[in-house]
mmCIF file of C-alpha atoms and ligand atoms in Angstrom:
data_model
loop_
_atom_site.group_PDB
_atom_site.id
_atom_site.type_symbol
_atom_site.label_atom_id
_atom_site.label_comp_id
_atom_site.label_asym_id
_atom_site.label_seq_id
_atom_site.Cartn_x
_atom_site.Cartn_y
_atom_site.Cartn_z
ATOM 1 C CA MET A 1 7.961 -7.763 -158.718
ATOM 2 C CA THR A 2 6.570 -5.595 -162.015
ATOM 3 C CA MET A 3 3.370 -5.278 -163.198
ATOM 4 C CA GLY A 4 3.542 -7.346 -165.772
ATOM 5 C CA ALA A 5 4.701 -10.327 -164.243
ATOM 6 C CA GLU A 6 1.872 -10.254 -161.538
ATOM 7 C CA ILE A 7 -0.963 -10.341 -163.971
ATOM 8 C CA ALA A 8 1.070 -13.447 -165.776
ATOM 9 C CA SER A 9 1.266 -15.098 -162.633
ATOM 10 C CA GLY A 10 -2.106 -16.097 -162.300
ATOM 11 C CA PHE A 11 -5.663 -14.745 -160.886
ATOM 12 C CA GLN A 12 -6.199 -15.873 -157.063
ATOM 13 C CA SER A 13 -9.332 -14.014 -156.714
ATOM 14 C CA ILE A 14 -12.179 -13.544 -158.751
ATOM 15 C CA GLY A 15 -15.105 -10.740 -158.530
ATOM 16 C CA ILE A 16 -17.948 -10.876 -160.308
ATOM 17 C CA ILE A 17 -20.512 -8.607 -160.265
ATOM 18 C CA GLY A 18 -24.656 -9.838 -161.662
ATOM 19 C CA ALA A 19 -25.460 -12.642 -159.641
ATOM 20 C CA GLY A 20 -27.736 -13.717 -162.854
ATOM 21 C CA GLN A 21 -27.617 -16.730 -165.099
ATOM 22 C CA MET A 22 -23.992 -16.084 -166.244
ATOM 23 C CA GLY A 23 -22.252 -14.702 -163.114
ATOM 24 C CA SER A 24 -23.529 -17.274 -160.952
ATOM 25 C CA GLY A 25 -22.207 -19.498 -163.996
ATOM 26 C CA ILE A 26 -19.015 -18.197 -163.733
ATOM 27 C CA ALA A 27 -18.493 -17.938 -159.841
ATOM 28 C CA GLN A 28 -19.316 -21.834 -159.973
ATOM 29 C CA VAL A 29 -16.793 -22.968 -162.180
ATOM 30 C CA CYS A 30 -13.888 -20.243 -161.012
ATOM 31 C CA ALA A 31 -14.595 -21.822 -157.649
ATOM 32 C CA ALA A 32 -14.492 -24.993 -159.187
ATOM 33 C CA ALA A 33 -11.241 -24.085 -160.622
ATOM 34 C CA GLY A 34 -10.047 -23.767 -157.235
ATOM 35 C CA LEU A 35 -9.794 -19.923 -157.303
ATOM 36 C CA ARG A 36 -11.392 -17.599 -154.608
ATOM 37 C CA VAL A 37 -14.997 -15.735 -155.853
ATOM 38 C CA TYR A 38 -16.588 -12.698 -154.476
ATOM 39 C CA LEU A 39 -20.594 -12.814 -155.746
ATOM 40 C CA ASN A 40 -21.649 -8.594 -156.385
ATOM 41 C CA ASP A 41 -25.651 -8.211 -156.958
ATOM 42 C CA VAL A 42 -27.510 -5.341 -156.354
ATOM 43 C CA SER A 43 -29.307 -7.074 -153.321
ATOM 44 C CA ASP A 44 -28.320 -9.665 -150.859
ATOM 45 C CA GLU A 45 -31.679 -10.969 -152.205
ATOM 46 C CA LYS A 46 -30.043 -11.218 -155.442
ATOM 47 C CA ILE A 47 -26.917 -12.664 -154.166
ATOM 48 C CA ASN A 48 -28.512 -15.564 -152.460
ATOM 49 C CA SER A 49 -30.938 -16.533 -155.636
ATOM 50 C CA GLY A 50 -27.927 -17.055 -157.457
ATOM 51 C CA ILE A 51 -25.672 -18.458 -155.130
ATOM 52 C CA GLY A 52 -29.024 -20.660 -154.933
ATOM 53 C CA ARG A 53 -28.938 -21.645 -158.122
ATOM 54 C CA ILE A 54 -25.039 -22.110 -157.751
ATOM 55 C CA THR A 55 -26.160 -24.706 -155.206
ATOM 56 C CA LYS A 56 -28.968 -26.420 -157.145
ATOM 57 C CA SER A 57 -26.511 -27.209 -159.639
ATOM 58 C CA LEU A 58 -23.674 -28.837 -157.765
ATOM 59 C CA GLN A 59 -26.439 -30.731 -156.036
ATOM 60 C CA LYS A 60 -27.121 -32.016 -159.838
ATOM 61 C CA ARG A 61 -23.676 -32.969 -160.038
ATOM 62 C CA ARG A 62 -24.232 -34.634 -156.865
ATOM 63 C CA ASP A 63 -26.714 -36.504 -157.710
ATOM 64 C CA ALA A 64 -25.174 -37.839 -160.696
ATOM 65 C CA GLY A 65 -22.678 -38.648 -158.891
ATOM 66 C CA LYS A 66 -19.713 -36.409 -160.127
ATOM 67 C CA ILE A 67 -18.548 -35.204 -156.929
ATOM 68 C CA THR A 68 -19.859 -35.736 -153.338
ATOM 69 C CA ASP A 69 -20.822 -33.632 -150.162
ATOM 70 C CA GLU A 70 -17.758 -32.606 -149.375
ATOM 71 C CA GLN A 71 -17.090 -30.239 -152.826
ATOM 72 C CA VAL A 72 -20.323 -29.341 -152.546
ATOM 73 C CA ASP A 73 -19.435 -28.235 -149.322
ATOM 74 C CA LYS A 74 -15.970 -26.828 -150.020
ATOM 75 C CA LEU A 75 -17.085 -25.152 -153.731
ATOM 76 C CA LEU A 76 -20.120 -22.934 -152.167
ATOM 77 C CA SER A 77 -17.751 -21.682 -149.166
ATOM 78 C CA ALA A 78 -14.919 -20.665 -151.742
ATOM 79 C CA ILE A 79 -17.437 -18.033 -152.775
ATOM 80 C CA VAL A 80 -18.178 -15.600 -150.808
ATOM 81 C CA SER A 81 -21.471 -12.671 -151.246
ATOM 82 C CA THR A 82 -20.046 -9.737 -151.726
ATOM 83 C CA PRO A 83 -22.440 -7.030 -151.221
ATOM 84 C CA LYS A 84 -20.450 -4.088 -150.921
ATOM 85 C CA LEU A 85 -18.292 -3.246 -154.036
ATOM 86 C CA ARG A 86 -15.185 -2.067 -151.545
ATOM 87 C CA ALA A 87 -14.574 -5.843 -151.155
ATOM 88 C CA PHE A 88 -12.574 -6.477 -154.805
ATOM 89 C CA GLU A 89 -9.772 -4.503 -153.512
ATOM 90 C CA GLN A 90 -8.241 -8.409 -152.826
ATOM 91 C CA CYS A 91 -9.019 -9.197 -155.825
ATOM 92 C CA ASP A 92 -6.583 -10.200 -159.480
ATOM 93 C CA LEU A 93 -9.711 -10.236 -162.152
ATOM 94 C CA VAL A 94 -12.964 -8.609 -161.666
ATOM 95 C CA ILE A 95 -16.113 -9.644 -164.473
ATOM 96 C CA GLU A 96 -18.740 -7.619 -164.873
ATOM 97 C CA ALA A 97 -21.912 -9.523 -165.441
ATOM 98 C CA ALA A 98 -24.808 -7.812 -165.023
ATOM 99 C CA THR A 99 -27.939 -7.101 -167.568
ATOM 100 C CA GLU A 100 -27.077 -6.783 -170.652
ATOM 101 C CA ASP A 101 -27.153 -2.743 -171.069
ATOM 102 C CA GLU A 102 -24.810 0.043 -172.055
ATOM 103 C CA ALA A 103 -25.498 2.649 -169.308
ATOM 104 C CA THR A 104 -25.547 -0.077 -166.763
ATOM 105 C CA LYS A 105 -22.353 -1.513 -167.185
ATOM 106 C CA ARG A 106 -21.129 1.957 -167.844
ATOM 107 C CA LYS A 107 -22.094 3.020 -164.294
ATOM 108 C CA ILE A 108 -20.824 -0.387 -162.179
ATOM 109 C CA PHE A 109 -17.368 0.199 -163.817
ATOM 110 C CA GLY A 110 -17.199 4.051 -162.931
ATOM 111 C CA GLY A 111 -18.496 2.561 -159.222
ATOM 112 C CA VAL A 112 -15.880 -0.372 -158.903
ATOM 113 C CA TYR A 113 -13.069 0.864 -160.588
ATOM 114 C CA PRO A 114 -11.964 3.276 -158.079
ATOM 115 C CA PHE A 115 -11.796 0.455 -155.027
ATOM 116 C CA LEU A 116 -9.502 -1.712 -156.926
ATOM 117 C CA ASN A 117 -5.009 -2.420 -157.028
ATOM 118 C CA PRO A 118 -3.709 -1.280 -160.634
ATOM 119 C CA THR A 119 -3.035 -4.288 -161.665
ATOM 120 C CA THR A 120 -6.277 -5.606 -161.177
ATOM 121 C CA VAL A 121 -7.919 -6.772 -164.775
ATOM 122 C CA LEU A 122 -11.392 -5.512 -165.516
ATOM 123 C CA ALA A 123 -13.196 -7.709 -167.265
ATOM 124 C CA THR A 124 -17.186 -7.657 -168.926
ATOM 125 C CA ASN A 125 -19.059 -10.661 -169.767
ATOM 126 C CA THR A 126 -20.942 -8.815 -172.776
ATOM 127 C CA SER A 127 -22.744 -10.636 -175.667
ATOM 128 C CA SER A 128 -22.336 -7.896 -177.904
ATOM 129 C CA ILE A 129 -20.951 -4.222 -176.749
ATOM 130 C CA SER A 130 -18.234 -2.771 -177.680
ATOM 131 C CA ILE A 131 -14.668 -3.422 -175.437
ATOM 132 C CA THR A 132 -12.971 -0.590 -176.632
ATOM 133 C CA ARG A 133 -16.126 1.705 -175.985
ATOM 134 C CA LEU A 134 -16.835 0.052 -172.324
ATOM 135 C CA ALA A 135 -12.820 1.028 -171.928
ATOM 136 C CA THR A 136 -13.520 4.132 -171.779
ATOM 137 C CA ALA A 137 -15.704 3.886 -168.388
ATOM 138 C CA THR A 138 -12.525 2.490 -166.596
ATOM 139 C CA ASP A 139 -9.434 4.069 -166.063
ATOM 140 C CA ARG A 140 -7.554 1.127 -167.016
ATOM 141 C CA PRO A 141 -8.729 0.417 -170.394
ATOM 142 C CA GLN A 142 -4.606 -1.319 -170.902
ATOM 143 C CA ARG A 143 -5.955 -4.046 -168.187
ATOM 144 C CA PHE A 144 -9.648 -3.908 -169.216
ATOM 145 C CA ILE A 145 -11.528 -7.352 -171.991
ATOM 146 C CA GLY A 146 -14.767 -9.232 -173.137
ATOM 147 C CA ILE A 147 -14.107 -12.903 -171.079
ATOM 148 C CA HIS A 148 -17.492 -13.720 -173.103
ATOM 149 C CA PHE A 149 -18.700 -17.262 -171.299
ATOM 150 C CA MET A 150 -21.679 -19.224 -173.068
ATOM 151 C CA ASN A 151 -24.527 -20.221 -171.445
ATOM 152 C CA PRO A 152 -25.017 -22.716 -169.435
ATOM 153 C CA VAL A 153 -21.391 -21.939 -168.190
ATOM 154 C CA PRO A 154 -20.181 -24.971 -166.703
ATOM 155 C CA THR A 155 -21.546 -27.319 -169.714
ATOM 156 C CA MET A 156 -20.416 -25.007 -172.219
ATOM 157 C CA LYS A 157 -16.726 -25.366 -173.196
ATOM 158 C CA LEU A 158 -16.122 -22.455 -175.304
ATOM 159 C CA VAL A 159 -14.949 -18.972 -174.220
ATOM 160 C CA GLU A 160 -14.574 -15.854 -176.550
ATOM 161 C CA VAL A 161 -12.468 -13.442 -175.530
ATOM 162 C CA ILE A 162 -12.587 -10.077 -176.924
ATOM 163 C CA ARG A 163 -9.249 -7.486 -177.244
ATOM 164 C CA GLY A 164 -10.404 -4.156 -177.069
ATOM 165 C CA LEU A 165 -8.089 -1.513 -178.960
ATOM 166 C CA ALA A 166 -6.134 -0.533 -176.112
ATOM 167 C CA THR A 167 -5.790 -4.236 -174.428
ATOM 168 C CA ASP A 168 -2.504 -4.873 -173.537
ATOM 169 C CA GLN A 169 -0.941 -7.994 -174.650
ATOM 170 C CA THR A 170 0.166 -9.229 -170.893
ATOM 171 C CA THR A 171 -3.505 -8.606 -170.102
ATOM 172 C CA TYR A 172 -4.679 -11.279 -173.265
ATOM 173 C CA ASP A 173 -2.292 -13.862 -171.803
ATOM 174 C CA ALA A 174 -3.150 -13.172 -168.814
ATOM 175 C CA THR A 175 -6.580 -13.884 -169.168
ATOM 176 C CA ALA A 176 -6.008 -17.315 -171.764
ATOM 177 C CA LYS A 177 -4.176 -18.110 -168.787
ATOM 178 C CA PHE A 178 -7.160 -18.442 -166.951
ATOM 179 C CA VAL A 179 -10.226 -19.371 -169.215
ATOM 180 C CA ALA A 180 -7.484 -23.132 -169.543
ATOM 181 C CA ALA A 181 -7.269 -22.987 -165.475
ATOM 182 C CA LEU A 182 -11.141 -23.346 -166.336
ATOM 183 C CA GLY A 183 -10.801 -25.887 -168.728
ATOM 184 C CA LYS A 184 -12.480 -24.239 -171.121
ATOM 185 C CA LEU A 185 -11.132 -23.358 -174.669
ATOM 186 C CA ILE A 186 -10.548 -20.081 -176.080
ATOM 187 C CA THR A 187 -11.348 -17.827 -179.932
ATOM 188 C CA THR A 188 -9.888 -15.098 -179.943
ATOM 189 C CA SER A 189 -12.867 -12.393 -181.477
ATOM 190 C CA GLU A 190 -12.090 -8.933 -183.024
ATOM 191 C CA ASP A 191 -13.618 -6.038 -181.204
ATOM 192 C CA TYR A 192 -17.077 -5.897 -183.399
ATOM 193 C CA PRO A 193 -20.614 -5.843 -182.845
ATOM 194 C CA GLY A 194 -21.544 -9.468 -181.519
ATOM 195 C CA PHE A 195 -18.171 -10.844 -181.584
ATOM 196 C CA ILE A 196 -18.127 -14.215 -183.495
ATOM 197 C CA VAL A 197 -21.382 -16.391 -181.906
ATOM 198 C CA ASN A 198 -23.679 -13.788 -181.862
ATOM 199 C CA ARG A 199 -23.206 -12.243 -184.678
ATOM 200 C CA VAL A 200 -24.273 -15.851 -186.453
ATOM 201 C CA LEU A 201 -26.771 -17.259 -183.876
ATOM 202 C CA ILE A 202 -28.894 -13.785 -183.036
ATOM 203 C CA PRO A 203 -29.393 -12.731 -186.386
ATOM 204 C CA MET A 204 -30.322 -16.318 -187.213
ATOM 205 C CA ILE A 205 -33.285 -16.530 -183.643
ATOM 206 C CA ASN A 206 -34.232 -13.294 -184.910
ATOM 207 C CA GLU A 207 -35.012 -14.703 -188.722
ATOM 208 C CA ALA A 208 -36.933 -17.315 -185.889
ATOM 209 C CA VAL A 209 -39.109 -15.046 -184.580
ATOM 210 C CA TYR A 210 -39.562 -13.476 -187.882
ATOM 211 C CA ALA A 211 -40.746 -16.929 -188.919
ATOM 212 C CA LEU A 212 -43.624 -17.219 -186.417
ATOM 213 C CA TYR A 213 -44.384 -13.552 -186.615
ATOM 214 C CA GLU A 214 -45.376 -14.109 -189.960
ATOM 215 C CA GLY A 215 -47.122 -17.419 -189.477
ATOM 216 C CA VAL A 216 -44.661 -19.414 -191.597
ATOM 217 C CA GLY A 217 -44.875 -22.301 -188.726
ATOM 218 C CA SER A 218 -45.863 -23.002 -185.107
ATOM 219 C CA ILE A 219 -43.492 -22.745 -182.450
ATOM 220 C CA GLN A 220 -43.367 -26.316 -182.559
ATOM 221 C CA SER A 221 -42.566 -25.928 -186.194
ATOM 222 C CA ILE A 222 -39.805 -24.048 -186.372
ATOM 223 C CA ASP A 223 -38.233 -25.152 -183.363
ATOM 224 C CA ASP A 224 -38.439 -29.352 -184.933
ATOM 225 C CA SER A 225 -37.318 -28.150 -188.590
ATOM 226 C CA LEU A 226 -34.348 -26.849 -187.271
ATOM 227 C CA ARG A 227 -33.560 -29.599 -184.196
ATOM 228 C CA LEU A 228 -34.422 -32.441 -187.063
ATOM 229 C CA GLY A 229 -33.501 -30.977 -189.985
ATOM 230 C CA ALA A 230 -29.894 -28.917 -188.949
ATOM 231 C CA ASN A 231 -29.611 -31.276 -186.651
ATOM 232 C CA HIS A 232 -29.589 -28.485 -183.919
ATOM 233 C CA PRO A 233 -29.567 -30.068 -180.355
ATOM 234 C CA MET A 234 -32.294 -27.204 -179.102
ATOM 235 C CA GLY A 235 -34.725 -24.883 -181.316
ATOM 236 C CA PRO A 236 -33.875 -21.038 -182.067
ATOM 237 C CA LEU A 237 -36.926 -20.024 -180.488
ATOM 238 C CA GLN A 238 -36.614 -22.484 -177.314
ATOM 239 C CA LEU A 239 -32.711 -21.704 -177.558
ATOM 240 C CA ALA A 240 -34.111 -17.776 -177.815
ATOM 241 C CA ASP A 241 -35.508 -18.531 -174.271
ATOM 242 C CA PHE A 242 -33.011 -20.027 -172.586
ATOM 243 C CA ILE A 243 -30.888 -16.787 -173.519
ATOM 244 C CA GLY A 244 -33.409 -14.260 -172.140
ATOM 245 C CA LEU A 245 -35.570 -12.795 -175.057
ATOM 246 C CA ASP A 246 -34.329 -9.649 -173.487
ATOM 247 C CA THR A 247 -30.679 -10.293 -173.536
ATOM 248 C CA CYS A 248 -31.714 -11.650 -177.865
ATOM 249 C CA LEU A 249 -33.281 -8.311 -177.810
ATOM 250 C CA SER A 250 -30.162 -6.066 -176.402
ATOM 251 C CA ILE A 251 -27.734 -8.211 -179.170
ATOM 252 C CA MET A 252 -30.120 -7.064 -181.998
ATOM 253 C CA GLN A 253 -30.432 -3.534 -181.138
ATOM 254 C CA VAL A 254 -26.544 -3.699 -180.916
ATOM 255 C CA LEU A 255 -26.124 -5.504 -184.325
ATOM 256 C CA HIS A 256 -28.573 -2.803 -185.697
ATOM 257 C CA GLU A 257 -27.101 0.184 -184.647
ATOM 258 C CA GLY A 258 -23.411 -0.957 -184.496
ATOM 259 C CA LEU A 259 -23.500 -2.128 -188.226
ATOM 260 C CA ALA A 260 -26.467 -0.176 -189.243
ATOM 261 C CA ASP A 261 -27.649 -2.342 -191.866
ATOM 262 C CA SER A 262 -31.615 -3.383 -191.846
ATOM 263 C CA LYS A 263 -31.425 -7.294 -191.889
ATOM 264 C CA TYR A 264 -30.494 -6.538 -188.570
ATOM 265 C CA ARG A 265 -33.741 -4.663 -187.504
ATOM 266 C CA PRO A 266 -35.264 -6.367 -184.116
ATOM 267 C CA CYS A 267 -38.372 -8.430 -184.805
ATOM 268 C CA PRO A 268 -41.318 -6.543 -183.434
ATOM 269 C CA LEU A 269 -42.744 -9.916 -182.094
ATOM 270 C CA LEU A 270 -39.004 -9.634 -180.084
ATOM 271 C CA VAL A 271 -40.025 -6.592 -178.928
ATOM 272 C CA LYS A 272 -43.535 -7.241 -177.762
ATOM 273 C CA HIS A 273 -42.169 -10.381 -175.592
ATOM 274 C CA VAL A 274 -39.687 -8.192 -173.727
ATOM 275 C CA GLU A 275 -42.133 -5.391 -173.200
ATOM 276 C CA ALA A 276 -44.864 -7.966 -171.639
ATOM 277 C CA GLY A 277 -41.383 -9.087 -169.720
ATOM 278 C CA TRP A 278 -41.854 -12.977 -170.754
ATOM 279 C CA LEU A 279 -37.953 -12.817 -171.129
ATOM 280 C CA GLY A 280 -38.018 -16.878 -171.216
ATOM 281 C CA VAL A 281 -36.814 -19.566 -168.583
ATOM 282 C CA LYS A 282 -36.185 -17.191 -166.040
ATOM 283 C CA THR A 283 -39.229 -15.286 -165.789
ATOM 284 C CA GLY A 284 -41.189 -18.867 -166.610
ATOM 285 C CA ARG A 285 -42.733 -18.002 -169.661
ATOM 286 C CA GLY A 286 -41.336 -16.475 -173.239
ATOM 287 C CA PHE A 287 -42.021 -18.336 -176.870
ATOM 288 C CA TYR A 288 -43.048 -21.481 -173.932
ATOM 289 C CA ASP A 289 -44.482 -21.658 -170.582
ATOM 290 C CA TYR A 290 -41.968 -23.601 -167.544
ATOM 291 C CA ALA A 291 -44.896 -23.513 -165.324
ATOM 292 C CA SER A 292 -45.253 -27.494 -164.974
ATOM 293 C CA GLY A 293 -41.884 -27.419 -166.236
ATOM 294 C CA ALA A 294 -42.137 -28.893 -169.293
ATOM 295 C CA PRO A 295 -41.889 -26.678 -171.886
ATOM 296 C CA VAL A 296 -44.892 -25.648 -173.296
ATOM 297 C CA PRO A 297 -45.105 -23.769 -176.561
ATOM 298 C CA LEU A 298 -47.160 -20.435 -175.957
ATOM 299 C CA ARG A 299 -49.007 -20.778 -179.183
HETATM 300 N N1 NAD B 301 -27.920 -15.532 -171.431
HETATM 301 C C1 NAD B 301 -27.033 -15.496 -171.892
HETATM 302 O O1 NAD B 301 -26.753 -16.774 -172.578
HETATM 303 C C2 NAD B 301 -26.042 -14.751 -171.982
HETATM 304 C C3 NAD B 301 -24.392 -15.841 -172.640
HETATM 305 C C4 NAD B 301 -22.795 -14.938 -172.802
HETATM 306 C C5 NAD B 301 -22.728 -13.618 -171.673
HETATM 307 N N2 NAD B 301 -24.771 -13.236 -171.511
HETATM 308 C C6 NAD B 301 -24.315 -11.884 -170.877
HETATM 309 O O2 NAD B 301 -23.632 -11.605 -169.549
HETATM 310 C C7 NAD B 301 -24.560 -10.343 -169.013
HETATM 311 C C8 NAD B 301 -25.490 -11.062 -168.075
HETATM 312 O O3 NAD B 301 -26.929 -11.789 -168.779
HETATM 313 P P1 NAD B 301 -27.249 -12.687 -167.469
HETATM 314 O O4 NAD B 301 -28.165 -13.828 -168.865
HETATM 315 O O5 NAD B 301 -26.646 -13.824 -166.158
HETATM 316 O O6 NAD B 301 -28.437 -11.971 -167.089
HETATM 317 P P2 NAD B 301 -29.322 -12.085 -165.814
HETATM 318 O O7 NAD B 301 -30.812 -11.526 -166.222
HETATM 319 O O8 NAD B 301 -29.911 -13.263 -165.811
HETATM 320 O O9 NAD B 301 -28.722 -11.154 -164.971
HETATM 321 C C9 NAD B 301 -28.085 -9.962 -164.584
HETATM 322 C C10 NAD B 301 -27.623 -9.556 -163.343
HETATM 323 O O10 NAD B 301 -27.759 -8.331 -163.632
HETATM 324 C C11 NAD B 301 -28.107 -7.913 -161.636
HETATM 325 N N3 NAD B 301 -27.611 -6.390 -161.968
HETATM 326 C C12 NAD B 301 -28.161 -5.190 -162.767
HETATM 327 N N4 NAD B 301 -27.335 -3.707 -162.245
HETATM 328 C C13 NAD B 301 -26.220 -4.393 -161.524
HETATM 329 C C14 NAD B 301 -25.500 -3.952 -160.853
HETATM 330 N N5 NAD B 301 -25.646 -2.707 -160.465
HETATM 331 N N6 NAD B 301 -24.637 -3.907 -160.423
HETATM 332 C C15 NAD B 301 -24.543 -5.555 -159.769
HETATM 333 N N7 NAD B 301 -25.327 -6.068 -160.173
HETATM 334 C C16 NAD B 301 -26.644 -5.846 -161.289
HETATM 335 C C17 NAD B 301 -29.431 -8.277 -161.918
HETATM 336 O O11 NAD B 301 -29.454 -7.861 -160.796
HETATM 337 C C18 NAD B 301 -29.167 -9.826 -162.285
HETATM 338 O O12 NAD B 301 -28.760 -10.056 -161.664
HETATM 339 C C19 NAD B 301 -25.171 -9.562 -170.406
HETATM 340 O O13 NAD B 301 -23.800 -8.472 -170.631
HETATM 341 C C20 NAD B 301 -25.580 -11.163 -170.881
HETATM 342 O O14 NAD B 301 -25.132 -10.169 -172.393
HETATM 343 C C21 NAD B 301 -25.286 -13.480 -171.338
#
């Protein structure tokens, strides 16, 4: 069998690096599609917290009558806690979903590729960092690709796929087949900062933070305006909390540096929130406080 044919025959076992909001969601949808999943993070504690998040999400689906107890157990047993990268030698596809920081991601790729089978496709879930540049931290730029899932992964239909300059057609075709097997829809973006979704979405969120910073409106007014006036399901500040303010800031920085246009400068208030560690839902506080469950605006 040729290398290309092997890739095209379909990914069966998937490695995931980073068990945060996105990595755990990707693990869940891969398990639901009948694939074997190997889940890695920096510590057992982080992996367990990712598996805890998946368990909660599956239990919610069970309580809604969408899946049975047996299915919950089956899906959880398909996800293997993988503290050592060496275990990825058995994977057909490895998806990096770690913190949105280029140095972190480059270090991960440098650490993992020596363990991979030569035919393994290596992918990143980055929201904005150049696929072409990240590919240079691997030994396989032709088999490196951006697979950008949306948050929350189990419910969002779209997966944006980004080819780097060197990504080959076989890798793209196998990725498209994988995305379809997960029951998701694909859009293809060229490799420019922020790709399509975040090139449009994150500057809008940044502008909403500017509106708050300049006193144009309160958190509630800004979010209500977009929800009720533009028919958005969630206001931009609440959405920012949901995405993670560190991720939003990092994407603005990538747009600002990559497109060299001052219209992409991150709002100082966004920077301040990240400096305070108020990162949104994942830390219990962002533009809203989530301590009591329901979001309470902070200003
Ligand atoms: N949050 C979103 O809405 C969203 C949407 C699409 C894509 N993304 C992208 O997905 C990626 C992850 O984002 P997230 O929201 O899940 O962040 P997160 O903070 O919830 O999770 C990141 C995880 O990466 C782990 N990590 C950091 N360094 C690591 C390393 N060296 N090895 C293994 N694991 C490591 C962290 O411990 C953490 O568990 C980012 O690239 C982000 O841009 C995020």
